Short mmCIF file of C-alpha atoms and ligand atoms in Angstrom, two decimals:
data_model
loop_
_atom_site.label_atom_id
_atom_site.label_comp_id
_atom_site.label_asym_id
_atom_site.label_seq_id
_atom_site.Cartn_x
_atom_site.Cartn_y
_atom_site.Cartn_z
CA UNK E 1 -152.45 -161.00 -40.51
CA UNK E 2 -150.41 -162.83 -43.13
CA UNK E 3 -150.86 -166.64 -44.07
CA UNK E 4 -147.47 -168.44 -43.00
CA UNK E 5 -147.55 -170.82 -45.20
CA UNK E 6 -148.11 -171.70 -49.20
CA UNK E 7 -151.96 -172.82 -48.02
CA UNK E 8 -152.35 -169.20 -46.76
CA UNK E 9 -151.14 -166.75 -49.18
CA UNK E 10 -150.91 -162.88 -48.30
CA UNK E 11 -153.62 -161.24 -48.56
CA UNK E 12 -153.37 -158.59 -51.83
CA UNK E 13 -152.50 -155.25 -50.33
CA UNK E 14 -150.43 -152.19 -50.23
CA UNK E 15 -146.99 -154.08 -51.00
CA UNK E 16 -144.31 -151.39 -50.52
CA UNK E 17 -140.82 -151.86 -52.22
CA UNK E 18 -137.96 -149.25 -51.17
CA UNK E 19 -134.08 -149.62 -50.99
CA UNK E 20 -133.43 -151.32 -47.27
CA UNK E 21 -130.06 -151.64 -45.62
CA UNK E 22 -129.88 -155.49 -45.20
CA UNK E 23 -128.85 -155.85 -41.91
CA UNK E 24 -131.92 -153.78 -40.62
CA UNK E 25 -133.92 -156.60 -41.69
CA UNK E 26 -131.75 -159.71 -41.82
CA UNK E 27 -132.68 -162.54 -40.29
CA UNK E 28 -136.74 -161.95 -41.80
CA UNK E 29 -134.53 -161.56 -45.57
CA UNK E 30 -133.15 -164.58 -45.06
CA UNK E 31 -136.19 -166.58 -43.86
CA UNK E 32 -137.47 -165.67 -47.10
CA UNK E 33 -134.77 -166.81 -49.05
CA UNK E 34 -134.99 -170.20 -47.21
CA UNK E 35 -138.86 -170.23 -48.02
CA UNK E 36 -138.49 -169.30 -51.45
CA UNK E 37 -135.88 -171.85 -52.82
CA UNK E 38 -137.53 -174.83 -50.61
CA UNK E 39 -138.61 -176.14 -54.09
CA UNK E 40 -135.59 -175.63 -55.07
CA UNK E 41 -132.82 -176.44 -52.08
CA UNK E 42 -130.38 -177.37 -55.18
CA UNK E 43 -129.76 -174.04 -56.21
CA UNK E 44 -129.35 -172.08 -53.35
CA UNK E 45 -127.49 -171.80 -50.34
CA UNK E 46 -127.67 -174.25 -47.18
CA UNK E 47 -127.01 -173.81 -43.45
CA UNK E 48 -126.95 -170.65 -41.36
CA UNK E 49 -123.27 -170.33 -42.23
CA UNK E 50 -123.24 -171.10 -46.19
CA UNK E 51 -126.15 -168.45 -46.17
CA UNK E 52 -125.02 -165.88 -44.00
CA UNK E 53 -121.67 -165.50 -45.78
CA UNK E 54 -124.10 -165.17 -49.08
CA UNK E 55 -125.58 -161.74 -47.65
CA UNK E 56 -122.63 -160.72 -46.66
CA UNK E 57 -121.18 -160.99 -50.29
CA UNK E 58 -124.61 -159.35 -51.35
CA UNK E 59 -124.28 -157.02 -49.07
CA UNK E 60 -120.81 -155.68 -50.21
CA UNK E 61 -122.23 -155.51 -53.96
CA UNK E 62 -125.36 -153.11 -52.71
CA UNK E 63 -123.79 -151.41 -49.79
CA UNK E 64 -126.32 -148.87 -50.18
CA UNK E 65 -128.72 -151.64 -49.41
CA UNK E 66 -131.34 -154.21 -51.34
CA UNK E 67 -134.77 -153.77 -53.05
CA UNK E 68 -137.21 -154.57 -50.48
CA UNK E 69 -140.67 -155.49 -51.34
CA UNK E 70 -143.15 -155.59 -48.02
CA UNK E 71 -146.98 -155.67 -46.99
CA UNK E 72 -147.72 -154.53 -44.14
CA UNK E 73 -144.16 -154.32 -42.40
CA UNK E 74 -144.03 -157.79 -43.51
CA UNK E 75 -140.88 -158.75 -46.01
CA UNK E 76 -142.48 -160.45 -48.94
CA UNK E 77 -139.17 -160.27 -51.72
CA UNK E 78 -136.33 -158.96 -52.31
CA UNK E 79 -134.31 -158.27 -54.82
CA UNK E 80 -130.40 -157.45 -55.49
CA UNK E 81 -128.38 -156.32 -58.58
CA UNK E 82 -124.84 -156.12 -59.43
CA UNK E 83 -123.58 -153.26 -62.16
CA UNK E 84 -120.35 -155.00 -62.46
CA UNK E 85 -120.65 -158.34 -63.66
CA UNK E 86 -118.94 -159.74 -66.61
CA UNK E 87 -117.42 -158.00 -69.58
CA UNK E 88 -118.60 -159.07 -72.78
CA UNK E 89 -116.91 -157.36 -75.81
CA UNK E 90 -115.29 -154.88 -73.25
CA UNK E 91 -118.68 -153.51 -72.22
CA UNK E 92 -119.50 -153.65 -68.78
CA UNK E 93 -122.65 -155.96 -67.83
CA UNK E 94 -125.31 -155.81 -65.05
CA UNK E 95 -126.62 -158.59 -63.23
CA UNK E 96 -129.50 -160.11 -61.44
CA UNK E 97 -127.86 -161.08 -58.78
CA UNK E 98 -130.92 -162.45 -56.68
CA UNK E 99 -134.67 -162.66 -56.73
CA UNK E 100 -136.89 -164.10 -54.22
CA UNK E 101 -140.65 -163.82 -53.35
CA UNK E 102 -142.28 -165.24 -50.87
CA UNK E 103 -144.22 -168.24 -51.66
CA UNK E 104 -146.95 -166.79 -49.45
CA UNK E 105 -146.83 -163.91 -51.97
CA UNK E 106 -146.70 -165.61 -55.32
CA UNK E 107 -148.31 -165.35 -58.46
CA UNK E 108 -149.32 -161.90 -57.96
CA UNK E 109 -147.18 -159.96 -60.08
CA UNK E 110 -144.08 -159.00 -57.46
CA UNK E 111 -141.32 -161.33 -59.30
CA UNK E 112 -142.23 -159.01 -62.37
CA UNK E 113 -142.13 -155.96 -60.39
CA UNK E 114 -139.08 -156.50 -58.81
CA UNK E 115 -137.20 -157.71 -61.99
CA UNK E 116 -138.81 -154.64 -63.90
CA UNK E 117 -137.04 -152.48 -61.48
CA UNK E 118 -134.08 -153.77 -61.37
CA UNK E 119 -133.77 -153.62 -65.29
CA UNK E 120 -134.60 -150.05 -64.83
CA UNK E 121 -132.13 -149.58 -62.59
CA UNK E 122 -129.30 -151.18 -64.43
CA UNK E 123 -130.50 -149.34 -67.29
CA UNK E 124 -130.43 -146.10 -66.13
CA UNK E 125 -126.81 -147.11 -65.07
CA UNK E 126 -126.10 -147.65 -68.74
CA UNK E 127 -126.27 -151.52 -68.00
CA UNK E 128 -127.26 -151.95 -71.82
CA UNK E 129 -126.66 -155.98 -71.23
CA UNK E 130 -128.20 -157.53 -68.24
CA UNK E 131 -126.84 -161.56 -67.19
CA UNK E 132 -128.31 -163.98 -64.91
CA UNK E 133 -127.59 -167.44 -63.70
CA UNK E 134 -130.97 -169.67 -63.03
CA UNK E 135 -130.61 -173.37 -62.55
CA UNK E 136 -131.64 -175.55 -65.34
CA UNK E 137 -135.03 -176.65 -63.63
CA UNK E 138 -136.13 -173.90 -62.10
CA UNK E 139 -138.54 -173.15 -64.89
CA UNK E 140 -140.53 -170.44 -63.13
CA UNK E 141 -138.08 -168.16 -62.79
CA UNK E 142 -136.73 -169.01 -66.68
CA UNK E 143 -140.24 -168.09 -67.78
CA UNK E 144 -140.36 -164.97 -65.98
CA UNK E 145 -137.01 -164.02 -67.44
CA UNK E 146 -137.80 -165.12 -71.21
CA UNK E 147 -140.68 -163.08 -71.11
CA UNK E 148 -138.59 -160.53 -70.65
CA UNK E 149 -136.08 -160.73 -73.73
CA UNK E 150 -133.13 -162.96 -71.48
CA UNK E 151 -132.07 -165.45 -73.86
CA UNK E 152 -129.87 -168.45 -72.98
CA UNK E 153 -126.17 -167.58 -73.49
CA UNK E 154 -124.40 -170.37 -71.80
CA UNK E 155 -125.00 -173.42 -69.34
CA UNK E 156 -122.41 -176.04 -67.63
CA UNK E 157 -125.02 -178.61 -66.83
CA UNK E 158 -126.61 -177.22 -63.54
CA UNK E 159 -126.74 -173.44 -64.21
CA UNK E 160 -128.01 -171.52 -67.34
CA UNK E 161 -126.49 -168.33 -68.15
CA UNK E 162 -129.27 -165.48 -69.56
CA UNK E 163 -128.38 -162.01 -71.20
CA UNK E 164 -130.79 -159.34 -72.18
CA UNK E 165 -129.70 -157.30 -74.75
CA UNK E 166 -131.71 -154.44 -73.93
CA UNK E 167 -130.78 -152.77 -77.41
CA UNK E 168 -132.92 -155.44 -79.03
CA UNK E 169 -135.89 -154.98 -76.91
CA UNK E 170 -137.99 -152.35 -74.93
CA UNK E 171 -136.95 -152.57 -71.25
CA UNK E 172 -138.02 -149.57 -69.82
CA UNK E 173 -140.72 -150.33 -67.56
CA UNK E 174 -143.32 -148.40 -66.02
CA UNK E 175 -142.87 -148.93 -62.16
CA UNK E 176 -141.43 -145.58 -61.02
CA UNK E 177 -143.76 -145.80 -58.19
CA UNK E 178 -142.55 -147.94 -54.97
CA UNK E 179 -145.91 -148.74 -53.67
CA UNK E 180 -147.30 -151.13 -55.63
CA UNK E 181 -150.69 -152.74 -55.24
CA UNK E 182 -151.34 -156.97 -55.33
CA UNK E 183 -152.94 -157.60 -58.34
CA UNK E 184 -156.12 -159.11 -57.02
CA UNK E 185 -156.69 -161.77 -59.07
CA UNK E 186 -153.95 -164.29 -58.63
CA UNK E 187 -153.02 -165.82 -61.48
CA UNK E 188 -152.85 -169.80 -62.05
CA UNK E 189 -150.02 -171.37 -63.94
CA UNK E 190 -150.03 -175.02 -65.02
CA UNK E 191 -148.02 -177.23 -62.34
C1 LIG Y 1 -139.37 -166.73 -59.76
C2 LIG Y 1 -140.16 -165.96 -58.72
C3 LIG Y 1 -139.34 -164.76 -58.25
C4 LIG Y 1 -141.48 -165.47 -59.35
O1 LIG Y 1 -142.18 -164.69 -58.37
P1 LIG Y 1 -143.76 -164.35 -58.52
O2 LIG Y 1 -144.05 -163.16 -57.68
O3 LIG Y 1 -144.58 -165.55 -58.27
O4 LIG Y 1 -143.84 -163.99 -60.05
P2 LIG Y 1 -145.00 -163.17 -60.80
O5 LIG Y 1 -146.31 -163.39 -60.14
O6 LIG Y 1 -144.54 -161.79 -60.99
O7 LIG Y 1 -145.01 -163.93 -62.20
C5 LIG Y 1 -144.03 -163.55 -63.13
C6 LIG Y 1 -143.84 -164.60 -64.18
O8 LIG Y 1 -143.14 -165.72 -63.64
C7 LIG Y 1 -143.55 -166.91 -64.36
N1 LIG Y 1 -144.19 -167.79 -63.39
C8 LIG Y 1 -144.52 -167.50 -62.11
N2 LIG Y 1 -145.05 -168.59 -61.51
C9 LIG Y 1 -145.05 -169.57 -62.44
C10 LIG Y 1 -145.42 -170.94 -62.44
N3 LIG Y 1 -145.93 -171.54 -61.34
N4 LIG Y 1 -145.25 -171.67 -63.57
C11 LIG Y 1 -144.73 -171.09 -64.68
N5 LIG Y 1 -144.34 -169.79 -64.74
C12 LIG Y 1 -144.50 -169.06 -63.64
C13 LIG Y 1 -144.53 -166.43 -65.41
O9 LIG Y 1 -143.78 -166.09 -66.56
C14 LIG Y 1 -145.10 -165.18 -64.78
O10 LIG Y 1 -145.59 -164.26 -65.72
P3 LIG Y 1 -147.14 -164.38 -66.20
O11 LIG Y 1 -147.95 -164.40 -64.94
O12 LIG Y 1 -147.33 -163.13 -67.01
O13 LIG Y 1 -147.24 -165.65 -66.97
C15 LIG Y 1 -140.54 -166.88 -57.51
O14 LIG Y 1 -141.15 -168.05 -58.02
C16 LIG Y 1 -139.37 -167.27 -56.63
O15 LIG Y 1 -139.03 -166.56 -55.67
N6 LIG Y 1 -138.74 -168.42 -56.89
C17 LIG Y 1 -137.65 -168.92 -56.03
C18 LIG Y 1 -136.41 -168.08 -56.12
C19 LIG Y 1 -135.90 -168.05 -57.54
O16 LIG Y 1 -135.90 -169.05 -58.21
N7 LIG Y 1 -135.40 -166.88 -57.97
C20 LIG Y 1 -134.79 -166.72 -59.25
C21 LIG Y 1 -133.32 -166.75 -59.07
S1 LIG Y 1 -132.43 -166.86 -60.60
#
């Protein structure tokens, strides 16, 4: 059985990420949603209504569905891209559009597996410049995304924009597989 709460983390495991139609799975996607930004309630949607109107506008960017990360049936992440979201220079750019794990699930590696893909994805899409909007404070996820060559571009106080310029850096990842093991070990960050 999986913990259901931060004091009992999943177990590592068979974690299985594959495309999903969103409204097979939607009220357990956004449970996690809720769970993942708790520590951060500033920077994402609030109330059933606020946050159901947010999948739906996900939903109509990835009709053909979000990438699903489980273990064990169980919906641990998810992630969701957008080819289509600025032009910089007249050159169409990708997006992260959202990324969420589970804090039951953290520290094992799935953020980086699920951003991975999605880079490949845009990629392959000939996304050659990824963008991103993170709040200012949410310094996990601006870690995970400076490690992988986003650089600030822009902020307006509450949200920082990030763009990988994928020219400038080696994005394509090896994580062709969609079952991916936990790492076992998880890893400890400083607080
Ligand atoms: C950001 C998030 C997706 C990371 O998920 P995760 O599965 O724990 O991430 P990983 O285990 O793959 O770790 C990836 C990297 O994130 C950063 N990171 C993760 N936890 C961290 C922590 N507590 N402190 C500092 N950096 C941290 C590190 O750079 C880490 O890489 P490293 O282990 O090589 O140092 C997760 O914390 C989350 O869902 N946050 C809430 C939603 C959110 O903010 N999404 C981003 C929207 S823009």
């Amino acid at each position: 059985m999986m913990g259901t709460d931060e004091d009992s983390p999943a177990d590592p495991g068979k974690c299985i990420i594959t495309r999903r139609k969103p409204e097979e799975i939607k009220e357990e996607l956004q449970a996690v949603y809720e769970e993942a930004y708790s520590r951060y309630p500033q920077y994402a949607e609030r109330g059933d209504r606020c946050v159901e109107s947010y999948f739906n506008r996900l939903e109509r960017m990835r009709p053909e569905g979000f990438l699903v990360a489980t273990v064990d049936d169980e919906v641990m992440g998810f992630a969701v891209e957008d080819l289509n979201w600025k032009m910089f220079d007249s050159e169409p750019v990708g997006e992260v559009m959202e990324l969420v794990v589970s804090p039951r699930a953290r520290g094992h590696g799935l953020g980086k597996k699920l951003l991975r893909l999605l880079i490949n994805i845009l990629n392959k899409h000939g996304r050659k410049k990824i963008g991103l909007e993170v709040g200012g404070n949410n310094k996990e996820a601006i870690k995970l995304y400076q490690n992988h060559g986003f650089e600030y571009f822009d902020d307006d106080g509450t949200w920082i924009c990030m763009v990988l310029d994928s020219e400038k850096v080696d994005t394509f990842y090896q994580v062709e597989t969609p079952v991916y093991e936990f790492s076992h070990s998880k890893k400890q960050h400083e607080r």
